[in-house]
Short mmCIF file of C-alpha atoms and ligand atoms in Angstrom, two decimals:
data_model
loop_
_atom_site.label_atom_id
_atom_site.label_comp_id
_atom_site.label_asym_id
_atom_site.label_seq_id
_atom_site.Cartn_x
_atom_site.Cartn_y
_atom_site.Cartn_z
CA MET A 1 -1.25 -19.52 6.66
CA GLN A 2 -5.14 -18.95 6.78
CA GLY A 3 -7.06 -20.82 9.12
CA GLU A 4 -3.34 -21.70 11.25
CA ASP A 5 -5.30 -21.28 14.47
CA LEU A 6 -8.53 -23.45 14.11
CA GLN A 7 -8.08 -26.96 13.33
CA THR A 8 -10.87 -28.83 15.12
CA PRO A 9 -14.16 -29.38 13.69
CA MET A 10 -15.62 -27.62 16.46
CA ASP A 11 -13.67 -24.73 15.00
CA GLU A 12 -15.48 -25.39 11.90
CA VAL A 13 -19.02 -25.67 13.06
CA PHE A 14 -18.51 -22.45 14.59
CA VAL A 15 -17.47 -20.76 12.19
CA LYS A 16 -20.11 -21.94 9.89
CA GLN A 17 -22.50 -20.44 13.01
CA LEU A 18 -21.05 -17.39 11.93
CA LEU A 19 -21.17 -16.80 8.50
CA ASP A 20 -24.73 -18.17 8.96
CA ARG A 21 -25.20 -14.89 11.41
CA LYS A 22 -26.77 -17.63 14.39
CA THR A 23 -27.23 -15.10 17.03
CA ARG A 24 -25.88 -16.97 19.97
CA ALA A 25 -22.32 -17.64 17.71
CA CYS A 26 -22.60 -13.74 17.22
CA ALA A 27 -22.97 -13.12 21.04
CA ARG A 28 -20.11 -15.06 21.49
CA MET A 29 -17.58 -14.27 19.23
CA LEU A 30 -18.07 -10.75 20.06
CA ARG A 31 -17.86 -11.36 23.80
CA TRP A 32 -14.62 -13.45 22.98
CA ILE A 33 -13.33 -10.31 20.80
CA ASP A 34 -14.37 -7.82 23.96
CA ASP A 35 -12.38 -10.05 26.47
CA GLY A 36 -9.68 -9.80 24.03
CA LEU A 37 -9.12 -14.10 23.92
CA PRO A 38 -6.79 -15.42 21.40
CA GLU A 39 -9.27 -17.59 20.16
CA ALA A 40 -11.15 -14.25 18.50
CA ARG A 41 -8.04 -13.29 16.97
CA GLY A 42 -7.97 -16.59 14.67
CA LEU A 43 -11.38 -16.22 14.12
CA LEU A 44 -11.10 -13.09 12.67
CA LYS A 45 -8.48 -14.43 10.22
CA ARG A 46 -11.24 -17.02 8.44
CA LEU A 47 -13.80 -14.69 8.89
CA TYR A 48 -11.95 -11.35 7.10
CA VAL A 49 -11.75 -12.94 3.39
CA HIS A 50 -15.47 -12.87 3.86
CA THR A 51 -15.75 -9.12 5.19
CA GLY A 52 -16.26 -5.73 2.64
CA ARG A 53 -19.63 -6.02 2.13
CA ALA A 54 -21.79 -3.98 5.02
CA ARG A 55 -22.82 -0.66 5.07
CA VAL A 56 -20.83 1.01 8.31
CA ILE A 57 -22.34 3.97 9.40
CA GLY A 58 -20.35 5.72 12.08
CA VAL A 59 -22.99 8.00 14.86
CA THR A 60 -20.88 9.98 16.61
CA GLY A 61 -21.49 13.57 18.42
CA ASN A 62 -21.80 14.81 22.15
CA PRO A 63 -23.23 12.65 25.65
CA GLY A 64 -26.83 12.58 25.22
CA ALA A 65 -27.16 14.58 21.37
CA GLY A 66 -29.66 12.03 20.81
CA LYS A 67 -27.19 9.55 18.77
CA SER A 68 -29.05 6.55 20.03
CA THR A 69 -32.93 8.31 19.50
CA LEU A 70 -31.35 8.31 16.01
CA THR A 71 -29.84 5.19 15.77
CA ASP A 72 -33.39 3.34 17.06
CA HIS A 73 -34.88 5.19 13.83
CA LEU A 74 -31.98 4.44 11.42
CA ILE A 75 -32.59 0.74 12.43
CA ARG A 76 -36.26 0.47 11.97
CA ARG A 77 -36.04 2.68 8.03
CA HIS A 78 -33.31 0.08 6.66
CA ARG A 79 -35.47 -3.00 8.71
CA GLU A 80 -38.52 -1.18 5.90
CA MET A 81 -36.02 -1.63 3.47
CA GLY A 82 -35.36 -5.65 4.24
CA LEU A 83 -32.20 -4.86 5.40
CA SER A 84 -30.23 -6.86 8.42
CA VAL A 85 -29.25 -4.51 10.85
CA ALA A 86 -26.36 -4.79 13.62
CA VAL A 87 -25.44 -1.97 16.25
CA VAL A 88 -22.34 -1.41 18.17
CA ALA A 89 -22.65 0.81 21.18
CA ILE A 90 -19.32 1.97 22.39
CA ASP A 91 -20.18 3.64 25.83
CA PRO A 92 -18.64 6.02 27.62
CA SER A 93 -16.65 4.35 30.66
CA SER A 94 -17.23 7.74 32.40
CA PRO A 95 -19.96 6.82 35.08
CA PHE A 96 -21.48 10.10 34.45
CA THR A 97 -23.10 9.33 31.02
CA GLY A 98 -23.00 6.05 31.43
CA GLY A 99 -26.83 5.77 32.11
CA ALA A 100 -27.47 5.88 28.57
CA ILE A 101 -26.73 1.62 29.02
CA LEU A 102 -30.36 1.56 30.66
CA GLY A 103 -31.61 4.07 27.85
CA ASP A 104 -30.50 2.21 25.30
CA ARG A 105 -31.30 -1.32 26.45
CA ILE A 106 -34.88 -0.15 27.08
CA ARG A 107 -35.16 1.15 23.54
CA MET A 108 -33.60 -2.67 22.01
CA GLN A 109 -36.64 -4.03 23.41
CA ASP A 110 -38.60 -2.64 20.60
CA HIS A 111 -36.14 -5.02 18.37
CA ALA A 112 -35.61 -7.76 20.74
CA THR A 113 -37.52 -10.49 18.84
CA ASP A 114 -36.44 -9.11 15.17
CA GLU A 115 -33.94 -11.93 14.40
CA ASP A 116 -31.98 -9.24 12.10
CA VAL A 117 -31.69 -7.12 14.18
CA PHE A 118 -28.38 -7.30 16.84
CA ILE A 119 -27.95 -4.39 18.96
CA ARG A 120 -24.64 -4.84 21.32
CA SER A 121 -22.61 -2.29 24.01
CA PHE A 122 -19.41 -2.05 25.06
CA ALA A 123 -18.37 -0.49 28.34
CA THR A 124 -15.00 -0.93 26.99
CA ARG A 125 -13.54 2.20 24.85
CA GLY A 126 -10.03 2.99 23.23
CA ASN A 127 -7.74 4.20 26.49
CA LEU A 128 -4.26 4.36 25.50
CA GLY A 129 -4.33 6.32 22.45
CA GLY A 130 -6.92 3.63 20.93
CA LEU A 131 -4.48 0.68 21.52
CA THR A 132 -6.87 -1.62 23.21
CA ASN A 133 -9.92 -0.53 20.86
CA THR A 134 -11.62 -3.33 19.47
CA THR A 135 -13.94 -1.46 17.21
CA THR A 136 -12.32 -2.59 13.95
CA ASP A 137 -12.43 -6.05 15.27
CA VAL A 138 -16.01 -6.24 15.92
CA VAL A 139 -17.12 -4.33 13.13
CA HIS A 140 -14.98 -6.60 10.49
CA ALA A 141 -17.23 -9.94 12.66
CA LEU A 142 -20.13 -8.84 11.63
CA ASP A 143 -19.35 -7.71 8.35
CA ALA A 144 -17.64 -11.27 7.53
CA MET A 145 -21.58 -12.75 9.55
CA GLY A 146 -23.21 -11.23 6.36
CA TRP A 147 -25.18 -7.93 8.21
CA ASP A 148 -25.89 -5.58 5.96
CA VAL A 149 -25.86 -2.31 7.88
CA ILE A 150 -23.23 -1.57 10.91
CA LEU A 151 -24.24 1.43 13.04
CA VAL A 152 -21.18 2.38 15.19
CA GLU A 153 -22.40 4.80 18.07
CA THR A 154 -19.58 6.27 20.05
CA VAL A 155 -19.26 9.34 21.81
CA GLY A 156 -17.60 12.01 20.19
CA VAL A 157 -14.87 13.32 22.47
CA GLY A 158 -11.01 12.34 21.89
CA GLN A 159 -9.65 10.18 19.59
CA ASP A 160 -12.27 7.80 18.84
CA GLU A 161 -13.78 9.83 16.41
CA VAL A 162 -11.27 9.53 14.40
CA ASP A 163 -11.53 6.79 14.67
CA VAL A 164 -15.14 5.81 13.94
CA GLN A 165 -14.38 7.70 10.57
CA ARG A 166 -11.74 4.83 9.68
CA LEU A 167 -13.90 2.31 9.85
CA ALA A 168 -17.20 3.90 8.80
CA GLN A 169 -18.13 4.16 4.94
CA THR A 170 -20.20 7.55 6.23
CA THR A 171 -20.06 9.34 9.35
CA LEU A 172 -22.91 10.95 11.08
CA VAL A 173 -21.75 14.22 13.41
CA VAL A 174 -25.03 14.66 15.96
CA MET A 175 -25.04 18.24 17.26
CA THR A 176 -27.68 20.06 19.13
CA PRO A 177 -29.07 24.00 18.47
CA GLY A 178 -27.92 26.39 21.16
CA MET A 179 -24.45 25.42 21.45
CA GLY A 180 -23.43 28.92 20.47
CA ASP A 181 -19.66 29.90 21.35
CA GLU A 182 -19.11 26.78 21.62
CA ILE A 183 -19.95 25.70 17.84
CA GLN A 184 -16.57 27.46 17.14
CA ALA A 185 -14.70 25.69 19.79
CA ILE A 186 -15.58 22.30 18.67
CA LYS A 187 -12.17 20.67 17.71
CA ALA A 188 -11.50 21.39 13.53
CA GLY A 189 -11.06 16.88 13.75
CA ILE A 190 -14.72 16.13 14.52
CA LEU A 191 -15.51 19.28 11.49
CA GLU A 192 -13.24 16.94 8.95
CA ILE A 193 -14.68 13.75 9.80
CA ALA A 194 -18.65 14.75 9.13
CA ASP A 195 -20.25 13.61 6.22
CA VAL A 196 -23.51 14.36 7.79
CA PHE A 197 -24.53 17.14 10.27
CA VAL A 198 -27.44 16.42 12.25
CA VAL A 199 -28.86 19.17 13.61
CA ASN A 200 -30.85 16.97 16.55
CA LYS A 201 -33.43 18.68 18.61
CA ALA A 202 -34.47 20.90 16.76
CA ASP A 203 -37.17 21.55 18.21
CA ARG A 204 -35.59 23.53 20.52
CA GLU A 205 -34.48 27.28 19.66
CA GLY A 206 -31.46 27.91 18.21
CA SER A 207 -31.37 25.12 15.71
CA ASP A 208 -31.09 27.27 12.57
CA ARG A 209 -28.40 29.31 13.97
CA THR A 210 -26.48 26.16 14.46
CA VAL A 211 -26.95 25.33 11.03
CA ARG A 212 -25.75 28.56 9.65
CA GLU A 213 -22.65 28.89 11.77
CA LEU A 214 -21.82 24.83 10.20
CA GLU A 215 -22.49 26.19 6.84
CA GLN A 216 -19.51 29.20 7.67
CA MET A 217 -17.18 27.08 9.06
CA LEU A 218 -17.63 24.40 5.92
CA ASP A 219 -17.38 27.65 4.22
CA LEU A 220 -14.18 28.66 5.74
CA GLY A 221 -12.98 25.66 5.69
CA ARG A 222 -13.13 24.61 2.35
CA GLY A 223 -11.87 28.55 0.95
CA THR A 224 -8.15 28.28 3.70
CA LYS A 225 -7.25 24.48 3.44
CA PRO A 226 -5.99 22.51 1.15
CA THR A 227 -7.56 19.16 0.28
CA ALA A 228 -5.27 15.96 0.76
CA ALA A 229 -6.17 15.57 -3.18
CA GLU A 230 -4.27 19.23 -3.82
CA LEU A 231 -1.55 18.26 -1.25
CA ARG A 232 -0.89 14.98 -3.40
CA HIS A 233 -1.34 17.02 -6.28
CA HIS A 234 2.08 19.01 -4.99
CA GLY A 235 3.83 15.73 -4.39
CA MET A 236 3.58 16.78 -0.39
CA PRO A 237 1.94 14.19 2.56
CA SER A 238 -0.78 15.49 3.81
CA ARG A 239 0.77 15.63 7.20
CA PRO A 240 4.54 17.05 6.76
CA GLY A 241 6.75 15.61 9.09
CA THR A 242 4.78 12.28 9.96
CA ALA A 243 6.77 9.43 9.02
CA VAL A 244 3.48 7.89 8.38
CA GLU A 245 1.43 9.94 7.86
CA GLN A 246 -2.53 9.84 8.08
CA LYS A 247 -4.42 8.93 4.90
CA ARG A 248 -7.69 11.02 3.90
CA VAL A 249 -9.85 8.13 3.67
CA ALA A 250 -13.21 9.87 2.23
CA PRO A 251 -14.66 11.03 -0.49
CA GLU A 252 -12.80 14.28 -1.78
CA SER A 253 -16.03 15.21 -4.32
CA TRP A 254 -18.02 15.20 -1.08
CA THR A 255 -19.55 18.27 0.58
CA PRO A 256 -20.86 17.47 3.68
CA HIS A 257 -24.39 17.42 3.80
CA ILE A 258 -26.46 19.44 6.91
CA VAL A 259 -29.94 18.27 8.27
CA LYS A 260 -31.82 19.00 10.58
CA THR A 261 -33.52 16.22 13.26
CA VAL A 262 -36.05 16.29 15.67
CA ALA A 263 -35.25 12.07 16.72
CA LEU A 264 -38.04 12.89 19.68
CA ARG A 265 -41.26 13.16 16.98
CA GLY A 266 -38.60 11.49 13.70
CA GLU A 267 -38.82 14.51 11.71
CA GLY A 268 -36.25 14.36 9.34
CA ILE A 269 -35.53 11.15 9.05
CA ASP A 270 -36.37 11.20 5.51
CA GLU A 271 -33.79 13.91 4.98
CA LEU A 272 -31.04 12.02 6.69
CA MET A 273 -31.64 8.60 4.75
CA GLU A 274 -31.39 10.26 1.59
CA SER A 275 -28.07 11.84 2.87
CA ILE A 276 -27.24 8.59 3.97
CA ALA A 277 -27.95 7.29 0.42
CA ALA A 278 -26.46 10.03 -1.02
CA HIS A 279 -23.14 9.85 0.96
CA GLY A 280 -22.99 5.86 0.16
CA GLU A 281 -22.86 6.29 -3.66
CA GLU A 282 -20.27 8.69 -3.58
CA TYR A 283 -18.69 6.40 -1.79
CA LYS A 284 -19.12 3.65 -3.56
CA LYS A 285 -18.00 5.58 -6.72
CA ALA A 286 -14.88 6.59 -4.65
CA CYS A 287 -13.95 2.63 -4.63
CA GLN A 288 -13.30 2.37 -7.66
CA ASP A 289 -10.06 4.70 -7.28
CA LYS A 290 -7.37 2.09 -6.17
CA VAL A 291 -5.55 5.29 -4.43
CA PHE A 292 -8.82 5.74 -1.94
CA VAL A 293 -9.20 2.00 -1.44
CA ASN A 294 -5.38 1.29 -0.83
CA ASN A 295 -5.76 4.15 2.01
CA ARG A 296 -8.27 2.91 3.27
CA LEU A 297 -6.89 -0.66 3.67
CA ARG A 298 -3.34 1.28 4.64
CA GLU A 299 -5.50 2.80 7.82
CA GLU A 300 -7.02 -0.57 8.60
CA PHE A 301 -3.39 -2.29 8.63
CA LEU A 302 -1.86 0.67 10.66
CA GLU A 303 -4.75 0.50 13.62
CA ILE A 304 -4.19 -3.15 14.12
CA TYR A 305 -0.53 -3.19 13.41
CA ARG A 306 -0.05 -0.54 16.20
CA ARG A 307 -2.58 -3.33 18.46
CA THR A 308 -0.70 -5.81 17.25
CA LEU A 309 2.97 -4.11 18.55
CA TYR A 310 1.08 -3.54 21.58
CA ALA A 311 -0.28 -6.21 22.73
CA ARG A 312 3.14 -8.47 22.12
CA GLY A 313 5.55 -5.32 24.09
CA TRP A 314 3.09 -5.81 26.56
CA SER A 315 2.98 -9.38 26.94
CA TYR A 316 6.52 -9.59 27.50
CA LEU A 317 6.51 -6.74 30.17
CA MET A 318 4.06 -9.17 32.01
CA HIS A 319 6.40 -11.15 33.31
CA GLU A 320 6.71 -9.42 36.64
CA GLU A 321 10.87 -11.00 36.21
CA HIS A 322 11.46 -8.67 33.31
CA LEU A 323 10.04 -5.81 34.56
CA ARG A 324 11.59 -5.73 38.35
CA GLN A 325 15.22 -5.93 36.00
CA ILE A 326 14.65 -3.31 34.50
CA VAL A 327 12.92 -1.54 37.63
CA ASP A 328 16.32 -2.75 39.74
CA SER A 329 18.75 -1.58 37.17
CA MET A 330 16.64 2.06 37.38
CA ARG A 331 17.19 2.36 40.55
CA GLU A 332 20.47 1.27 40.65
CA LYS A 333 21.53 3.67 37.50
CA SER A 334 23.01 0.37 36.21
CA SER A 335 21.52 1.65 32.82
CA ASP A 336 18.98 4.10 31.98
CA PRO A 337 15.37 3.65 30.93
CA TYR A 338 15.74 5.08 27.19
CA SER A 339 18.04 1.95 26.73
CA LEU A 340 16.10 -0.43 28.78
CA ALA A 341 12.78 0.41 26.79
CA GLU A 342 14.20 -0.56 23.22
CA GLN A 343 16.39 -3.08 24.48
CA ALA A 344 12.94 -4.49 25.83
CA VAL A 345 11.77 -4.42 22.88
CA THR A 346 14.80 -5.87 20.70
CA ALA A 347 13.79 -8.81 23.42
CA LEU A 348 10.44 -8.95 21.77
CA GLY A 349 12.17 -10.20 18.20
CA ASN A 350 12.74 -13.84 20.95
CA THR A 351 10.23 -14.20 22.38
N1 GTP B 1 -36.36 17.88 22.56
C1 GTP B 1 -35.49 16.91 22.05
N2 GTP B 1 -34.80 15.81 22.84
C2 GTP B 1 -34.27 14.58 21.95
C3 GTP B 1 -33.84 15.05 20.91
N3 GTP B 1 -33.76 13.36 20.61
C4 GTP B 1 -33.40 13.08 21.55
N4 GTP B 1 -33.30 13.35 23.18
C5 GTP B 1 -33.36 13.00 24.12
O1 GTP B 1 -32.12 12.99 24.53
C6 GTP B 1 -31.87 12.78 25.70
C7 GTP B 1 -30.25 11.34 25.16
O2 GTP B 1 -31.13 11.18 23.98
P1 GTP B 1 -30.55 10.11 23.57
O3 GTP B 1 -30.45 9.13 22.23
O4 GTP B 1 -30.12 9.25 24.57
O5 GTP B 1 -28.64 10.45 23.29
P2 GTP B 1 -27.26 9.82 22.69
O6 GTP B 1 -26.77 10.90 22.20
O7 GTP B 1 -28.00 8.59 23.12
O8 GTP B 1 -26.83 9.95 24.53
P3 GTP B 1 -24.87 9.45 25.19
O9 GTP B 1 -25.56 7.35 24.57
O10 GTP B 1 -25.60 9.36 26.80
O11 GTP B 1 -23.90 9.94 24.41
C8 GTP B 1 -33.33 11.32 25.58
O12 GTP B 1 -34.17 11.85 26.58
C9 GTP B 1 -33.45 11.98 24.94
O13 GTP B 1 -35.08 11.42 24.62
C10 GTP B 1 -35.21 15.49 20.03
O14 GTP B 1 -34.95 15.68 19.15
N5 GTP B 1 -36.02 16.93 20.54
MG1 MG B 2 -26.39 6.04 23.37
#
């Protein structure tokens, strides 16, 4: 089935350019993905066989926490190691923090002449419960193209930080001091996804307190909550009651590191790089376990499946006539929206 959407010699040339990591081809491919063009999916089918080599690192945290400043250091450090680096910044669509896009562009200029660095911001982010989020596709494409390291910067609000963990091998959660009691209010979710907590802006007051609070929370979490492995051991799904339960996709044995940084002055970056490397090793070890690998593949598939379903369902309703008939039936009360939704889904099978 591979390559069914691509048969012309031109396509072959383009695929080769992508695999050779030609910057213009990369930019074009990512634009196609971002625009949701069917060509992108055809190419992704072709490229998938080449994925699985990149080191994918997620950087998430509140707006203004210093994610981009840290990312900039991570680019430099990985370049010093002779590795090529691609950065995907998923910009929040909110106009309040949208200024970051400009900041990122200015920083980017440092790397503009380095053909082993590729930086791309996406204004789009997962709305409708992440259903239109194309970050997975972008990461797959960059991975296949042969980028050694892929850094994914997302703002940690909503569902996105959970998505980033599914994609990334190592997830950094960037925090800032002085959050005080707020830290207690942080959703359990964000604690669960962090492989490394980065307490950035440690030049500000209260960073030690933030570190202590994180340590306490990690201790508490460990004491009370059975791990997914323990639940599995007892034959229970990790989330009882869900038909398709979400599997843990991070190594079980890892205890999150807490690293203090002053990204603005490059302090703490050595320690951060060490923690990232240590987690990378742990991840590699976990990949020797087939169950772990299967869980990750399963999550990867389910995410793409959800989007495929959504796209197909939506394209059906995009026929104005279909939607008009549905609305007519509802107004006339000749049917109900529940039956109509079910019928619309059944009709998909015939399209
Ligand atoms: N005092 C201090 N300021 C910092 C530090 N790191 C970053 N900043 C500043 O914090 C501001 C936000 O930094 P960014 O790196 O753009 O933060 P971000 O998390 O990428 O922000 P968004 O992309 O908008 O969510 C900038 O003005 C940085 O110069 C730090 O260690 N100490
Ligand atoms: Mg940023």
